[in-house]
Tab-separated table of C-alpha atoms in Angstrom:
chain	number	residue	atom	x	y	z
V	1	MET	CA	0.213	0.039	-0.102
V	2	VAL	CA	3.112	2.159	1.224
V	3	LYS	CA	4.908	1.382	-2.276
V	4	LEU	CA	1.519	2.142	-4.105
V	5	LEU	CA	1.021	5.574	-2.467
V	6	TRP	CA	4.613	6.430	-3.089
V	7	MET	CA	4.118	5.343	-7.120
V	8	ILE	CA	1.379	7.733	-7.395
V	9	LEU	CA	3.034	10.441	-5.464
V	10	VAL	CA	5.914	10.306	-7.505
V	11	THR	CA	4.183	9.926	-10.635
V	12	SER	CA	2.262	12.976	-9.969
V	13	SER	CA	4.981	14.903	-9.609
V	14	LEU	CA	7.017	13.806	-12.816
V	15	LEU	CA	3.971	13.687	-15.271
V	16	ASN	CA	4.394	17.266	-15.110
V	17	ALA	CA	7.380	16.972	-17.631
V	18	ASN	CA	6.697	19.979	-19.590
V	19	SER	CA	8.751	23.081	-19.485
V	20	LEU	CA	7.969	25.189	-16.300
V	21	SER	CA	9.782	28.022	-16.789
V	22	GLU	CA	9.274	30.538	-19.353
V	23	TYR	CA	10.921	30.962	-22.665
V	24	ILE	CA	12.928	34.393	-23.255
V	25	LYS	CA	12.781	35.840	-26.372
V	26	GLU	CA	15.652	38.020	-26.415
V	27	LEU	CA	19.057	38.574	-24.745
V	28	LYS	CA	18.486	42.033	-24.098
V	29	ASN	CA	19.735	43.066	-20.796
V	30	MET	CA	21.503	39.466	-20.250
V	31	VAL	CA	25.029	39.451	-19.729
V	32	LEU	CA	27.040	36.312	-20.798
V	33	VAL	CA	28.685	34.904	-17.606
V	34	LYS	CA	30.196	31.655	-18.831
V	35	GLU	CA	31.643	30.494	-22.104
V	36	SER	CA	32.074	26.976	-22.090
V	37	MET	CA	31.338	24.000	-24.501
V	38	ILE	CA	30.409	20.118	-24.530
V	39	PRO	CA	33.023	18.280	-26.441
V	40	GLY	CA	31.718	15.729	-28.816
V	41	LYS	CA	31.041	11.941	-28.096
V	42	ASP	CA	34.410	11.158	-29.244
V	43	VAL	CA	36.451	13.046	-26.819
V	44	VAL	CA	37.923	11.197	-23.863
V	45	LEU	CA	37.865	13.528	-20.941
V	46	PRO	CA	41.146	13.484	-18.412
V	47	LYS	CA	40.733	11.090	-15.685
V	48	GLU	CA	40.872	14.089	-13.141
V	49	THR	CA	37.916	16.329	-14.723
V	50	PRO	CA	35.366	16.655	-11.774
V	51	LEU	CA	32.733	13.685	-12.039
V	52	PHE	CA	29.744	16.404	-12.526
V	53	VAL	CA	31.403	17.589	-15.571
V	54	GLN	CA	31.798	14.069	-16.562
V	55	GLN	CA	28.322	13.024	-16.184
V	56	THR	CA	27.167	16.150	-18.022
V	57	VAL	CA	29.592	15.411	-20.886
V	58	SER	CA	27.748	11.951	-21.084
V	59	MET	CA	24.447	13.243	-20.908
V	60	TYR	CA	24.720	15.796	-23.451
V	61	ASN	CA	27.564	14.689	-26.074
V	62	TRP	CA	24.780	13.342	-28.360
V	63	ILE	CA	24.117	17.049	-29.394
V	64	ASN	CA	24.814	17.967	-32.583
V	65	GLU	CA	25.118	14.543	-33.985
V	66	GLY	CA	27.965	13.794	-31.066
V	67	LYS	CA	30.089	17.023	-32.719
V	68	GLY	CA	29.850	18.704	-29.522
V	69	THR	CA	28.368	22.411	-28.739
V	70	LYS	CA	29.340	25.543	-27.582
V	71	LEU	CA	27.578	26.654	-24.351
V	72	ASN	CA	26.691	29.787	-23.309
V	73	ILE	CA	25.367	30.751	-20.213
V	74	TYR	CA	23.769	34.403	-19.399
V	75	VAL	CA	22.530	35.883	-16.782
V	76	PRO	CA	19.962	38.945	-16.157
V	77	LYS	CA	22.019	42.142	-15.162
V	78	ASP	CA	20.576	42.580	-11.861
V	79	LYS	CA	21.389	38.968	-11.044
V	80	VAL	CA	24.629	38.744	-11.812
V	81	GLU	CA	25.974	39.167	-8.412
V	82	LEU	CA	23.522	36.960	-7.176
V	83	TYR	CA	24.910	34.241	-9.557
V	84	LYS	CA	28.254	34.858	-8.314
V	85	THR	CA	27.426	33.539	-4.780
V	86	HIS	CA	24.483	31.082	-6.079
V	87	GLY	CA	22.092	33.079	-5.110
V	88	PRO	CA	19.432	33.315	-2.937
V	89	TYR	CA	17.535	34.483	-6.074
V	90	PRO	CA	14.233	36.572	-6.398
V	91	ASP	CA	11.721	34.966	-8.139
V	92	GLY	CA	11.790	35.676	-11.927
V	93	LEU	CA	14.083	34.713	-14.329
V	94	THR	CA	17.378	33.658	-13.269
V	95	ALA	CA	19.799	32.241	-15.751
V	96	ILE	CA	19.946	30.351	-19.275
V	97	ALA	CA	22.300	28.071	-21.044
V	98	ILE	CA	22.228	28.035	-24.501
V	99	TYR	CA	23.953	25.134	-26.572
V	100	GLU	CA	24.693	27.196	-29.647
V	101	ASP	CA	25.232	24.448	-32.431
V	102	GLN	CA	22.055	22.858	-31.536
V	103	ASP	CA	19.633	25.845	-31.015
V	104	ILE	CA	18.823	24.245	-27.639
V	105	ILE	CA	18.046	26.961	-24.690
V	106	PHE	CA	17.521	25.687	-21.166
V	107	VAL	CA	16.091	28.217	-18.910
V	108	THR	CA	16.080	28.075	-15.211
V	109	GLU	CA	13.356	30.325	-13.354
V	110	HIS	CA	12.731	31.509	-9.663
V	111	PHE	CA	9.165	30.775	-8.497
V	112	GLN	CA	7.829	31.008	-4.838
V	113	GLY	CA	12.009	31.132	-4.173
V	114	GLU	CA	12.369	27.613	-5.686
V	115	PRO	CA	14.077	26.702	-8.947
V	116	ILE	CA	11.990	25.579	-12.155
V	117	TYR	CA	13.496	24.594	-15.552
V	118	GLY	CA	12.382	24.535	-19.161
V	119	THR	CA	13.693	23.486	-22.558
V	120	PHE	CA	12.980	25.365	-25.487
V	121	ASP	CA	14.247	25.769	-29.212
V	122	ARG	CA	14.860	29.142	-30.621
V	123	GLU	CA	11.714	29.535	-31.745
V	124	GLY	CA	10.354	29.209	-28.054
V	125	LYS	CA	8.655	25.664	-28.808
V	126	ASP	CA	8.951	23.546	-25.642
V	127	ILE	CA	11.279	20.627	-26.410
V	128	SER	CA	11.713	19.286	-23.059
V	129	ASN	CA	10.012	16.264	-24.288
V	130	SER	CA	11.886	15.444	-27.382
V	131	HIS	CA	14.919	13.556	-25.702
V	132	PRO	CA	15.212	12.273	-22.168
V	133	SER	CA	18.434	14.555	-21.328
V	134	LEU	CA	15.940	17.626	-22.176
V	135	ASN	CA	13.175	16.673	-19.427
V	136	VAL	CA	12.553	18.407	-16.719
V	137	LYS	CA	12.993	15.651	-14.559
V	138	ALA	CA	16.602	15.470	-16.132
V	139	CYS	CA	17.220	19.256	-15.279
V	140	ILE	CA	15.606	18.418	-11.494
V	141	GLN	CA	17.990	15.235	-10.975
V	142	CYS	CA	21.166	17.154	-11.733
V	143	HIS	CA	20.219	20.759	-10.314
V	144	THR	CA	18.270	19.579	-7.264
V	145	ASN	CA	20.098	16.954	-6.277
V	146	TYR	CA	23.853	17.588	-6.721
V	147	ALA	CA	23.542	19.526	-3.278
V	148	ASP	CA	27.483	19.974	-3.799
V	149	ILE	CA	27.564	21.688	-6.858
V	150	CYS	CA	24.464	23.198	-7.542
V	151	ILE	CA	23.078	25.460	-4.793
V	152	ASN	CA	19.706	27.169	-5.359
V	153	GLY	CA	19.053	25.697	-8.861
V	154	THR	CA	22.559	26.980	-10.585
V	155	CYS	CA	25.603	24.786	-10.849
V	156	SER	CA	28.900	25.600	-11.047
V	157	VAL	CA	32.211	23.655	-10.113
V	158	PRO	CA	34.743	25.582	-8.848
V	159	MET	CA	37.665	24.751	-11.087
V	160	LEU	CA	35.033	25.980	-13.911
V	161	ASP	CA	33.947	28.666	-11.761
V	162	ILE	CA	35.050	32.538	-13.993
V	163	PHE	CA	33.632	34.064	-10.918
V	164	ASN	CA	35.834	31.771	-8.409
V	165	LYS	CA	37.772	34.813	-6.425
V	166	LYS	CA	41.348	33.981	-5.712
W	1	MET	CA	47.028	-59.767	17.306
W	2	PHE	CA	48.832	-59.032	14.104
W	3	LYS	CA	51.154	-61.863	14.722
W	4	SER	CA	51.942	-62.562	11.067
W	5	ILE	CA	54.174	-60.790	8.947
W	6	LYS	CA	51.269	-60.540	6.161
W	7	SER	CA	48.831	-58.808	8.560
W	8	LYS	CA	51.415	-56.504	9.651
W	9	ILE	CA	52.337	-55.457	6.221
W	10	PHE	CA	48.815	-54.859	5.351
W	11	VAL	CA	47.703	-53.210	8.146
W	12	SER	CA	50.916	-50.579	9.004
W	13	HIS	CA	50.263	-49.904	4.986
W	14	PHE	CA	46.304	-49.324	5.679
W	15	ILE	CA	47.076	-47.342	8.416
W	16	LEU	CA	49.627	-45.249	6.492
W	17	ILE	CA	47.194	-44.713	3.267
W	18	VAL	CA	44.355	-43.767	5.290
W	19	ILE	CA	46.307	-40.767	7.195
W	20	LEU	CA	47.603	-39.829	3.780
W	21	LEU	CA	43.833	-39.973	2.619
W	22	VAL	CA	42.675	-38.004	5.514
W	23	GLY	CA	45.384	-35.620	4.955
W	24	LEU	CA	44.812	-34.908	1.161
W	25	THR	CA	41.057	-35.010	1.227
W	26	TYR	CA	41.395	-32.454	4.071
W	27	LYS	CA	43.373	-30.111	1.903
W	28	HIS	CA	41.405	-31.053	-1.031
W	29	TYR	CA	38.008	-29.505	0.921
W	30	HIS	CA	39.967	-26.347	2.186
W	31	ASN	CA	41.083	-25.791	-1.339
W	32	SER	CA	38.021	-26.300	-3.246
W	33	ILE	CA	36.203	-23.748	-0.670
W	34	ASP	CA	39.115	-21.234	-0.617
W	35	MET	CA	39.109	-21.483	-4.798
W	36	TYR	CA	35.285	-20.976	-4.561
W	37	ILE	CA	35.492	-17.949	-2.061
W	38	GLN	CA	38.331	-16.300	-4.258
W	39	ASN	CA	36.268	-16.702	-7.027
W	40	VAL	CA	33.112	-14.889	-5.562
W	41	ILE	CA	35.029	-12.433	-4.372
W	42	THR	CA	36.465	-11.592	-7.684
W	43	PHE	CA	33.158	-11.823	-9.816
W	44	HIS	CA	31.516	-9.725	-6.965
W	45	THR	CA	34.295	-7.300	-7.186
W	46	ASN	CA	34.171	-6.900	-11.047
W	47	ALA	CA	30.568	-6.889	-11.128
W	48	SER	CA	30.593	-3.817	-8.574
W	49	ALA	CA	32.260	-1.164	-11.019
W	50	SER	CA	29.327	0.079	-12.230
W	51	ILE	CA	27.936	0.377	-8.547
W	52	VAL	CA	31.126	1.984	-7.544
W	53	ARG	CA	30.661	4.244	-10.480
W	54	THR	CA	27.682	5.456	-9.443
W	55	SER	CA	28.096	5.961	-5.729
W	56	SER	CA	31.675	8.212	-6.751
W	57	LEU	CA	29.244	10.043	-8.467
W	58	ALA	CA	26.850	10.948	-5.678
W	59	ILE	CA	29.330	11.042	-3.259
W	60	SER	CA	31.336	13.330	-5.142
W	61	GLY	CA	28.668	15.713	-5.588
W	62	GLN	CA	26.595	14.930	-2.472
W	63	ASN	CA	23.637	13.623	-5.004
W	64	TYR	CA	21.496	11.275	-3.340
W	65	GLY	CA	19.176	11.124	-6.035
W	66	ASN	CA	21.750	9.533	-8.486
W	67	ILE	CA	21.581	6.415	-6.239
W	68	GLN	CA	17.806	6.323	-5.550
W	69	LEU	CA	16.952	6.380	-8.921
W	70	PRO	CA	14.807	3.239	-10.031
W	71	SER	CA	17.419	2.039	-12.204
W	72	PHE	CA	20.168	1.863	-9.923
W	73	VAL	CA	18.137	0.192	-7.303
W	74	ALA	CA	16.965	-2.049	-10.043
W	75	GLU	CA	20.671	-2.824	-10.701
W	76	LEU	CA	21.281	-3.476	-7.203
W	77	SER	CA	17.926	-5.762	-6.646
W	78	SER	CA	18.778	-7.674	-9.795
W	79	ASN	CA	21.786	-8.906	-8.091
W	80	SER	CA	20.068	-11.424	-5.805
W	81	LYS	CA	22.617	-12.262	-3.758
W	82	LEU	CA	23.477	-8.250	-2.384
W	83	VAL	CA	21.343	-8.170	0.767
W	84	TYR	CA	22.941	-4.890	1.845
W	85	LEU	CA	25.042	-2.041	0.962
W	86	GLN	CA	26.033	1.044	2.175
W	87	ILE	CA	27.563	4.168	0.621
W	88	THR	CA	29.655	6.757	2.570
W	89	GLY	CA	32.113	9.468	2.058
W	90	ARG	CA	32.530	13.083	2.216
W	91	SER	CA	31.562	15.218	-1.160
W	92	ASP	CA	34.225	16.708	-3.192
W	93	ILE	CA	33.439	20.481	-2.872
W	94	SER	CA	32.000	21.066	0.331
W	95	TYR	CA	33.113	18.018	2.169
W	96	LYS	CA	29.875	17.307	3.563
W	97	GLU	CA	29.230	13.906	4.672
W	98	PHE	CA	27.436	11.608	2.778
W	99	SER	CA	26.021	8.045	3.663
W	100	ALA	CA	23.095	5.791	2.453
W	101	VAL	CA	22.121	2.366	2.989
W	102	TYR	CA	20.358	0.054	0.608
W	103	THR	CA	18.941	-3.376	1.786
W	104	LYS	CA	17.517	-6.709	0.088
W	105	GLU	CA	14.630	-6.473	2.291
W	106	ASN	CA	13.235	-3.265	1.433
W	107	THR	CA	14.606	-3.111	-1.914
W	108	HIS	CA	15.253	0.693	-1.265
W	109	MET	CA	18.142	2.919	-1.212
W	110	TYR	CA	17.668	5.314	1.816
W	111	ARG	CA	19.599	8.403	2.543
W	112	ASN	CA	21.393	7.914	6.092
W	113	ILE	CA	22.401	11.902	6.554
W	114	TYR	CA	19.798	14.886	6.506
W	115	PRO	CA	20.625	18.650	6.987
W	116	GLU	CA	18.966	19.906	10.256
W	117	LYS	CA	15.963	20.558	10.628
W	118	HIS	CA	15.191	19.191	7.182
W	119	GLU	CA	11.298	17.754	7.952
W	120	GLN	CA	10.750	21.396	9.538
W	121	ASN	CA	11.761	22.988	6.675
W	122	LEU	CA	9.599	21.209	4.077
W	123	GLN	CA	7.082	21.324	5.952
W	124	LEU	CA	7.274	25.330	6.504
W	125	LYS	CA	7.656	25.008	2.670
W	126	LEU	CA	4.206	22.845	1.706
W	127	LYS	CA	2.372	25.023	3.925
W	128	ARG	CA	3.614	28.553	2.372
W	129	PHE	CA	2.975	26.665	-1.257
W	130	GLN	CA	-0.461	25.787	-0.302
W	131	SER	CA	-1.271	28.997	1.010
W	132	LYS	CA	-0.331	30.760	-2.273
W	133	LEU	CA	-2.712	28.199	-3.833
W	134	ASN	CA	-5.603	30.649	-2.941
W	135	GLU	CA	-4.013	34.006	-4.743
W	136	ILE	CA	-5.735	34.507	-7.694
W	137	ASN	CA	-2.848	35.683	-9.442
W	138	ILE	CA	-0.496	32.844	-8.741
W	139	ASP	CA	0.506	30.333	-11.691
W	140	LYS	CA	-1.274	27.411	-10.594
W	141	VAL	CA	0.757	24.768	-12.355
W	142	LYS	CA	4.033	26.073	-11.065
W	143	ILE	CA	2.572	26.058	-7.554
W	144	ASN	CA	0.672	22.462	-7.944
W	145	PHE	CA	4.378	21.189	-9.125
W	146	LEU	CA	6.364	22.613	-6.424
W	147	ILE	CA	3.824	21.162	-3.771
W	148	ALA	CA	4.084	17.829	-5.536
W	149	ARG	CA	7.387	18.252	-5.223
W	150	THR	CA	7.646	19.250	-1.684
W	151	LYS	CA	5.540	16.518	-0.422
W	152	ASP	CA	7.537	13.717	-2.580
W	153	ALA	CA	10.502	15.013	-0.712
W	154	LEU	CA	8.724	14.928	2.751
W	155	PHE	CA	7.268	11.484	2.274
W	156	GLU	CA	10.790	10.305	1.017
W	157	TYR	CA	12.218	11.402	4.427
W	158	GLU	CA	9.780	9.689	6.403
W	159	ARG	CA	9.912	6.706	4.450
W	160	ASN	CA	13.680	6.670	5.058
W	161	LYS	CA	13.298	7.745	8.585
W	162	ASN	CA	10.974	4.678	9.293
W	163	LEU	CA	12.959	2.410	7.149
W	164	LEU	CA	16.364	3.167	9.005
W	165	LYS	CA	14.230	2.015	12.432
W	166	THR	CA	12.896	-0.935	10.698
W	167	SER	CA	15.700	-2.112	8.625
W	168	SER	CA	17.703	-4.955	9.895
W	169	MET	CA	21.067	-3.857	12.051
W	170	LYS	CA	22.301	-7.745	11.723
W	171	TYR	CA	25.060	-6.800	9.119
W	172	LYS	CA	26.177	-3.806	10.716
W	173	LEU	CA	28.909	-5.782	12.835
W	174	LEU	CA	30.422	-6.641	9.444
W	175	LEU	CA	31.058	-3.318	8.255
W	176	ASN	CA	33.897	-3.069	10.894
W	177	LYS	CA	35.899	-6.166	9.504
W	178	GLU	CA	38.558	-5.843	7.434
W	179	SER	CA	37.601	-6.838	3.826
W	180	PRO	CA	37.134	-9.309	1.949
W	181	TYR	CA	35.739	-10.962	5.215
W	182	ILE	CA	33.720	-14.410	5.388
W	183	ASP	CA	31.364	-14.535	8.094
W	184	TYR	CA	30.838	-18.520	8.194
W	185	ASP	CA	28.592	-18.825	10.437
W	186	LYS	CA	26.270	-16.560	8.432
W	187	ASN	CA	27.391	-17.491	5.172
W	188	LEU	CA	27.878	-13.736	4.320
W	189	LEU	CA	30.564	-12.279	2.487
W	190	PHE	CA	31.496	-8.395	3.279
W	191	LEU	CA	33.423	-6.634	0.597
W	192	SER	CA	34.595	-3.115	0.781
W	193	LEU	CA	35.445	-1.291	-2.264
W	194	LYS	CA	37.245	2.032	-2.565
W	195	THR	CA	35.169	5.166	-4.354
W	196	ASN	CA	37.099	6.902	-7.056
W	197	ASN	CA	35.656	10.654	-6.295
W	198	LYS	CA	38.361	13.339	-5.026
W	199	ASN	CA	37.522	12.818	-1.354
W	200	SER	CA	37.229	9.165	-1.492
W	201	GLY	CA	34.431	6.886	-0.182
W	202	ILE	CA	33.589	3.577	0.844
W	203	VAL	CA	30.849	1.063	-0.701
W	204	SER	CA	30.312	-1.493	1.706
W	205	MET	CA	28.649	-4.727	0.307
W	206	VAL	CA	27.174	-7.397	2.038
W	207	TYR	CA	26.466	-10.552	0.173
W	208	ASP	CA	24.861	-13.858	0.944
W	209	ILE	CA	26.766	-17.130	-0.197
W	210	SER	CA	24.606	-19.506	1.556
W	211	GLU	CA	24.942	-21.625	-1.897
W	212	ILE	CA	28.249	-22.605	-0.068
W	213	ILE	CA	26.524	-24.853	2.251
W	214	ASN	CA	25.567	-26.983	-0.780
W	215	LEU	CA	28.565	-26.580	-2.191
W	216	LYS	CA	30.176	-28.012	1.065
W	217	LYS	CA	27.855	-30.654	0.925
W	218	LYS	CA	29.061	-31.725	-2.644
W	219	ILE	CA	32.399	-31.551	-1.961
W	220	ILE	CA	32.148	-33.612	1.048
W	221	ILE	CA	30.167	-36.236	-0.933
W	222	ASP	CA	32.724	-36.334	-3.671
W	223	LEU	CA	35.591	-36.888	-1.245
W	224	VAL	CA	33.719	-39.584	0.300
W	225	ILE	CA	33.163	-41.287	-2.637
W	226	GLU	CA	36.798	-40.816	-4.045
W	227	SER	CA	38.282	-41.761	-0.269
W	228	VAL	CA	35.997	-44.939	-0.445
W	229	ILE	CA	37.329	-45.703	-4.081
W	230	SER	CA	40.785	-45.058	-3.362
W	231	LEU	CA	40.122	-47.424	0.265
W	232	LEU	CA	39.189	-50.063	-1.723
W	233	ILE	CA	41.650	-50.086	-4.610
W	234	ALA	CA	44.093	-49.952	-1.653
W	235	ILE	CA	43.009	-52.817	0.021
W	236	ILE	CA	43.196	-55.015	-3.136
W	237	LEU	CA	46.557	-53.481	-3.838
W	238	LEU	CA	47.810	-54.448	-0.563
W	239	THR	CA	46.294	-57.861	-0.376
W	240	ILE	CA	48.031	-58.377	-3.640
W	241	LEU	CA	51.558	-57.239	-2.677
W	242	ALA	CA	51.366	-58.548	0.953
W	243	ASN	CA	50.486	-62.578	-0.742
W	244	LYS	CA	53.781	-61.570	-3.039
W	245	ILE	CA	55.858	-61.263	-0.327
W	246	ILE	CA	54.159	-63.670	2.303
W	247	GLY	CA	53.071	-66.605	-0.477
W	248	PRO	CA	56.978	-67.622	-1.264
W	249	LEU	CA	58.353	-67.544	2.090
W	250	ASN	CA	55.058	-69.604	2.871
W	251	LYS	CA	55.829	-72.110	0.207
W	252	LEU	CA	59.902	-72.201	1.330
W	253	SER	CA	58.596	-72.477	5.142
W	254	ASN	CA	56.691	-75.703	3.876
W	255	PHE	CA	59.529	-77.126	1.572
W	256	MET	CA	61.440	-76.576	4.657
W	257	THR	CA	59.870	-78.317	6.852
W	258	ASN	CA	60.125	-81.893	5.088
W	259	ASP	CA	63.504	-83.940	6.299
W	260	PHE	CA	66.614	-82.262	4.449
W	261	ARG	CA	67.627	-85.874	3.109
W	262	THR	CA	64.973	-86.211	1.030
W	263	LEU	CA	64.820	-82.545	-0.372
W	264	ASN	CA	65.661	-81.863	-3.987
W	265	ALA	CA	67.467	-78.976	-3.537
W	266	GLY	CA	67.070	-78.052	-7.068
W	267	LYS	CA	63.734	-77.730	-6.332
W	268	THR	CA	63.795	-75.358	-3.704
W	269	PRO	CA	60.676	-72.879	-4.038
W	270	SER	CA	61.322	-69.509	-5.472
W	271	LEU	CA	65.039	-70.058	-6.784
W	272	GLU	CA	64.273	-68.074	-10.000
W	273	LEU	CA	63.360	-64.864	-8.279
W	274	SER	CA	66.128	-62.063	-8.368
W	275	ASP	CA	64.788	-60.404	-5.277
W	276	GLU	CA	65.565	-60.901	-1.470
W	277	ILE	CA	63.443	-64.338	-1.687
W	278	GLY	CA	65.217	-65.355	-3.969
W	279	ILE	CA	68.460	-64.974	-2.731
W	280	LEU	CA	67.012	-66.777	0.687
W	281	SER	CA	66.131	-69.653	-1.604
W	282	ASN	CA	69.253	-69.955	-3.031
W	283	LYS	CA	70.907	-69.690	0.562
W	284	PHE	CA	68.411	-72.533	1.361
W	285	LYS	CA	69.574	-74.360	-1.570
W	286	VAL	CA	73.501	-74.382	-0.488
W	287	LEU	CA	72.358	-75.179	2.837
W	288	ILE	CA	70.238	-78.046	2.007
W	289	GLU	CA	73.361	-79.603	-0.266
W	290	SER	CA	75.894	-78.851	2.152
W	291	MET	CA	73.743	-80.685	4.734
W	292	GLN	CA	72.995	-83.330	2.509
W	293	GLU	CA	76.734	-83.831	1.361
W	294	ASN	CA	77.753	-83.409	5.280
W	295	GLN	CA	75.089	-86.059	6.195
W	296	ALA	CA	76.514	-88.685	3.202
W	297	ARG	CA	79.691	-87.877	4.783
W	298	ILE	CA	79.073	-89.056	8.448
W	299	GLU	CA	77.073	-92.017	7.534
W	300	GLY	CA	79.885	-92.904	4.945
W	301	LYS	CA	82.439	-92.744	8.204
W	302	ALA	CA	79.560	-94.413	10.289
W	303	TYR	CA	79.002	-97.416	8.169
W	304	PHE	CA	82.708	-98.107	6.357
W	305	ASP	CA	86.274	-98.212	7.431
W	306	SER	CA	88.142	-95.289	6.384
W	307	LEU	CA	91.299	-97.565	5.781
W	308	THR	CA	90.069	-100.683	4.602
W	309	GLY	CA	86.297	-99.267	2.941
W	310	VAL	CA	84.641	-102.316	4.305
W	311	TYR	CA	81.565	-102.495	6.280
W	312	ASN	CA	82.528	-102.026	10.139
């Protein structure tokens, strides 16, 4: 009975797998805070690469027919300072990540102090159900569960963090 | 008892063979069990590679979600021998303690450590979200999503707390042993493997190896059959050997019981043998011939005068 209830509860939250955040039409008032890349599927990462990065790469290296993609992260001007400290963020748009070579836009937004996610193409079409790795479930799986790396819905590994103060 | 050489040879050799057989059987039994245990350890260590990989990732980022994924729990439960698993370590960045436990009884991976006031914070969050439901301008889809997610988190917390209370503690003692460790009383194998995240961690696994009971039985039955066959062969060979040694001696003994004057020295038994019995027979032959000669000489002296050669 408990198992059944558990399944119903899990299903209830995961059924809603469409994008929850809003699509952002233009990058006006957004600051490019990070330029990175997802290497192609044939690229062997060095052993010392943080495991979080390894998982991200293995999850998304199918992008652009396995050739990898440039990844840019934009944050609203008024939230750049908050982004440096991983929030806490006020409600509204928090950050967007763009896979430039495949035109995939990940949107992180805060609502009632909680991060919510969405995945869109350049035209604003919700593509969260087009691939398991683009699903909101996958976003939550990483952004919510990686408590050490993802704080308040935004993630960064210190060695990759351009804001890392020395 | 055992007065005859035949019985002495037979019994002494038989005892020697039994001692050798018991020693070899004991050694064989332990070698078979040790080899089986080594194979089991190697098998489980190799089969745990993906468990260690996922655990490393989870510890590294303090990610309990990764190890609670149905696919990972299904991977664990598909190994029917894995009865207990504990993942411990410290996360790579914030150096926070990480601990999760899987038990076969519950087929569930539960989190062992929560932040302080975790439940109260979730309850407060839930209340806040639920109170927002009545607001007119609120996005119902988003707020319902957050309510469902918070309820999931609360349910999981409650369930883990209960499972921690009820889950069997019988494997806890094993976790302090040096890996690999076999508890032969409970037929459990304890294995501990290091994770490969930066700050390291440990995946401790307890496997049920109760199949070792049947294996032990099978090995014992095989060894008993082998021993019985070996003993039967030994008895046959010992009987043949004893007869080979004692038979010629008996013949010689029977031959020598006759009046030596009537004996035909050339027919002394076992003259043809080249072993010790052959040598003994030849010596007897020489002895008989010598005694017969001496007898003839004495008799000649007794019946004939040595000077005249006529009857006394």
